[in-house]
């Protein structure tokens, strides 16, 4: 005969499910919905950390981001839309989109990019819309 009270265990289960549904991995400076994260106009200087892995839509436009990092982007395997416009991005790592194979739309317009490596978009087989803006000295297209 067991006299264990299972209420604390049930409460813990409910809390964990609630946290998962409300976007526990949502960066504090961003707004998160089920599959969407908006960090637009948040005065960010760096790419947001701790993004939910399952997101499909990410808007980091109108910030002061200088660099798109390989590590943070490579975890976003379900990403379909990425808006990086109106930042001060000068450099994109060599293979930033390595695991982001579902990406359809990428907006890099209104940044400080002058050169993009031939490897940058190599894995983006689904990409149908690329906004790169003016001032790009060399591209791979």
CSV table of C-alpha atoms in Angstrom, one decimal:
chain,number,residue,atom,x,y,z
A,1,UNK,CA,0.0,0.0,0.0
A,2,UNK,CA,1.4,3.4,-1.0
A,3,UNK,CA,0.6,6.6,0.9
A,4,UNK,CA,2.4,8.9,-1.5
A,5,UNK,CA,0.8,12.1,-2.4
A,6,UNK,CA,1.0,12.6,-6.2
A,7,UNK,CA,-0.3,16.2,-6.2
A,8,UNK,CA,3.2,17.8,-6.2
A,9,UNK,CA,4.1,15.7,-9.2
A,10,UNK,CA,1.0,16.7,-11.1
A,11,UNK,CA,1.5,20.3,-10.2
A,12,UNK,CA,5.1,20.1,-11.5
A,13,UNK,CA,3.9,18.6,-14.8
A,14,UNK,CA,1.3,21.3,-15.3
A,15,UNK,CA,3.9,24.0,-14.6
A,16,UNK,CA,6.4,22.5,-17.0
A,17,UNK,CA,3.8,22.3,-19.8
A,18,UNK,CA,2.7,25.9,-19.1
A,19,UNK,CA,6.3,27.1,-19.3
A,20,UNK,CA,6.8,25.2,-22.6
A,21,UNK,CA,3.7,26.7,-24.1
A,22,UNK,CA,4.4,30.3,-23.1
A,23,UNK,CA,7.9,30.4,-24.7
A,24,UNK,CA,10.3,29.8,-21.9
A,25,UNK,CA,13.2,30.3,-24.3
A,26,UNK,CA,11.9,33.7,-25.5
A,27,UNK,CA,14.6,36.3,-25.0
A,28,UNK,CA,13.4,39.0,-22.6
A,29,UNK,CA,13.9,41.8,-25.1
A,30,UNK,CA,11.8,40.0,-27.7
A,31,UNK,CA,8.1,39.2,-28.2
A,32,UNK,CA,7.3,35.5,-28.9
A,33,UNK,CA,4.3,33.7,-30.2
A,34,UNK,CA,4.0,30.0,-31.0
A,35,UNK,CA,6.4,30.0,-34.0
A,36,UNK,CA,7.2,33.7,-34.3
A,37,UNK,CA,9.8,35.8,-32.5
A,38,UNK,CA,9.9,39.6,-33.0
A,39,UNK,CA,12.9,41.5,-31.7
A,40,UNK,CA,12.2,44.5,-34.0
A,41,UNK,CA,13.4,47.9,-32.8
A,42,UNK,CA,14.7,46.7,-29.5
A,43,UNK,CA,18.1,48.5,-29.7
A,44,UNK,CA,19.9,45.1,-29.8
A,45,UNK,CA,23.6,45.2,-30.4
A,46,UNK,CA,24.0,41.4,-30.8
A,47,UNK,CA,22.0,38.6,-32.3
A,48,UNK,CA,19.4,37.4,-29.6
A,49,UNK,CA,20.4,34.5,-27.5
A,50,UNK,CA,18.3,31.6,-26.3
A,51,UNK,CA,15.8,31.6,-29.1
A,52,UNK,CA,13.2,28.8,-29.2
A,53,UNK,CA,14.6,26.2,-31.7
A,54,UNK,CA,11.2,25.6,-33.3
A,55,UNK,CA,10.6,29.1,-34.6
A,56,UNK,CA,9.6,29.7,-38.2
A,57,UNK,CA,9.6,33.5,-38.3
A,58,UNK,CA,12.3,35.8,-36.8
A,59,UNK,CA,12.4,39.5,-37.1
A,60,UNK,CA,15.5,41.3,-35.8
A,61,UNK,CA,15.1,44.3,-38.0
A,62,UNK,CA,15.8,47.9,-37.0
A,63,UNK,CA,18.5,47.2,-34.4
A,64,UNK,CA,22.2,47.8,-34.2
A,65,UNK,CA,23.4,44.2,-34.9
A,66,UNK,CA,26.8,44.0,-36.6
A,67,UNK,CA,27.2,40.3,-37.1
A,68,UNK,CA,25.2,37.2,-37.9
A,69,UNK,CA,26.7,34.3,-35.9
A,70,UNK,CA,26.9,30.7,-37.1
A,71,UNK,CA,26.1,29.0,-33.8
A,72,UNK,CA,22.9,30.8,-33.0
A,73,UNK,CA,21.5,30.5,-36.5
A,74,UNK,CA,22.4,26.8,-37.0
A,75,UNK,CA,20.0,25.7,-34.3
A,76,UNK,CA,17.0,27.3,-36.1
A,77,UNK,CA,16.3,24.4,-38.4
A,78,UNK,CA,12.6,25.3,-38.9
A,79,UNK,CA,13.2,28.9,-39.8
A,80,UNK,CA,11.4,30.0,-43.0
A,81,UNK,CA,11.5,33.8,-42.7
A,82,UNK,CA,14.4,36.0,-41.4
A,83,UNK,CA,14.3,39.7,-41.5
A,84,UNK,CA,17.7,41.3,-40.6
A,85,UNK,CA,17.0,44.6,-42.4
A,86,UNK,CA,18.0,48.1,-41.0
A,87,UNK,CA,20.8,46.9,-38.9
A,88,UNK,CA,24.5,47.7,-39.2
A,89,UNK,CA,25.6,44.2,-40.3
A,90,UNK,CA,29.0,44.3,-41.8
A,91,UNK,CA,29.9,40.7,-41.9
A,92,UNK,CA,28.1,37.3,-42.2
A,93,UNK,CA,30.0,34.3,-41.0
A,94,UNK,CA,31.1,31.9,-43.7
A,95,UNK,CA,28.3,29.3,-43.4
A,96,UNK,CA,25.7,31.0,-41.2
A,97,UNK,CA,22.8,29.1,-42.7
A,98,UNK,CA,24.3,25.6,-42.6
A,99,UNK,CA,21.2,23.9,-41.0
A,100,UNK,CA,18.6,26.5,-41.9
A,101,UNK,CA,17.6,24.6,-45.1
A,102,UNK,CA,13.9,25.6,-45.0
A,103,UNK,CA,14.6,29.3,-45.2
A,104,UNK,CA,12.5,30.9,-48.0
A,105,UNK,CA,12.8,34.6,-47.3
A,106,UNK,CA,15.9,36.5,-46.1
A,107,UNK,CA,16.0,40.3,-45.9
A,108,UNK,CA,19.5,41.7,-45.4
A,109,UNK,CA,18.7,45.1,-46.9
A,110,UNK,CA,19.8,48.4,-45.4
A,111,UNK,CA,22.9,47.1,-43.7
A,112,UNK,CA,26.6,47.8,-44.2
A,113,UNK,CA,27.4,44.6,-46.1
A,114,UNK,CA,29.9,45.1,-49.0
A,115,UNK,CA,31.0,41.5,-49.7
A,116,UNK,CA,29.3,38.1,-49.2
A,117,UNK,CA,31.2,34.9,-49.3
A,118,UNK,CA,30.4,32.3,-52.0
A,119,UNK,CA,29.6,29.9,-49.2
A,120,UNK,CA,27.0,32.1,-47.5
A,121,UNK,CA,23.9,30.9,-49.3
A,122,UNK,CA,25.2,27.5,-50.6
A,123,UNK,CA,22.8,25.4,-48.3
A,124,UNK,CA,19.7,27.6,-48.9
A,125,UNK,CA,18.1,25.5,-51.6
A,126,UNK,CA,14.6,26.7,-50.6
A,127,UNK,CA,15.4,30.4,-50.7
A,128,UNK,CA,13.0,32.2,-53.1
A,129,UNK,CA,13.3,35.8,-51.8
A,130,UNK,CA,16.6,37.6,-51.0
A,131,UNK,CA,16.7,41.3,-50.3
A,132,UNK,CA,20.3,42.3,-50.1
A,133,UNK,CA,20.1,46.0,-50.6
A,134,UNK,CA,22.4,48.3,-52.4
A,135,UNK,CA,26.2,48.7,-52.0
A,136,UNK,CA,27.0,45.0,-52.3
A,137,UNK,CA,30.3,44.8,-54.2
A,138,UNK,CA,30.4,41.1,-54.9
A,139,UNK,CA,27.8,38.4,-54.7
A,140,UNK,CA,27.3,34.8,-55.8
A,141,UNK,CA,24.1,35.1,-57.9
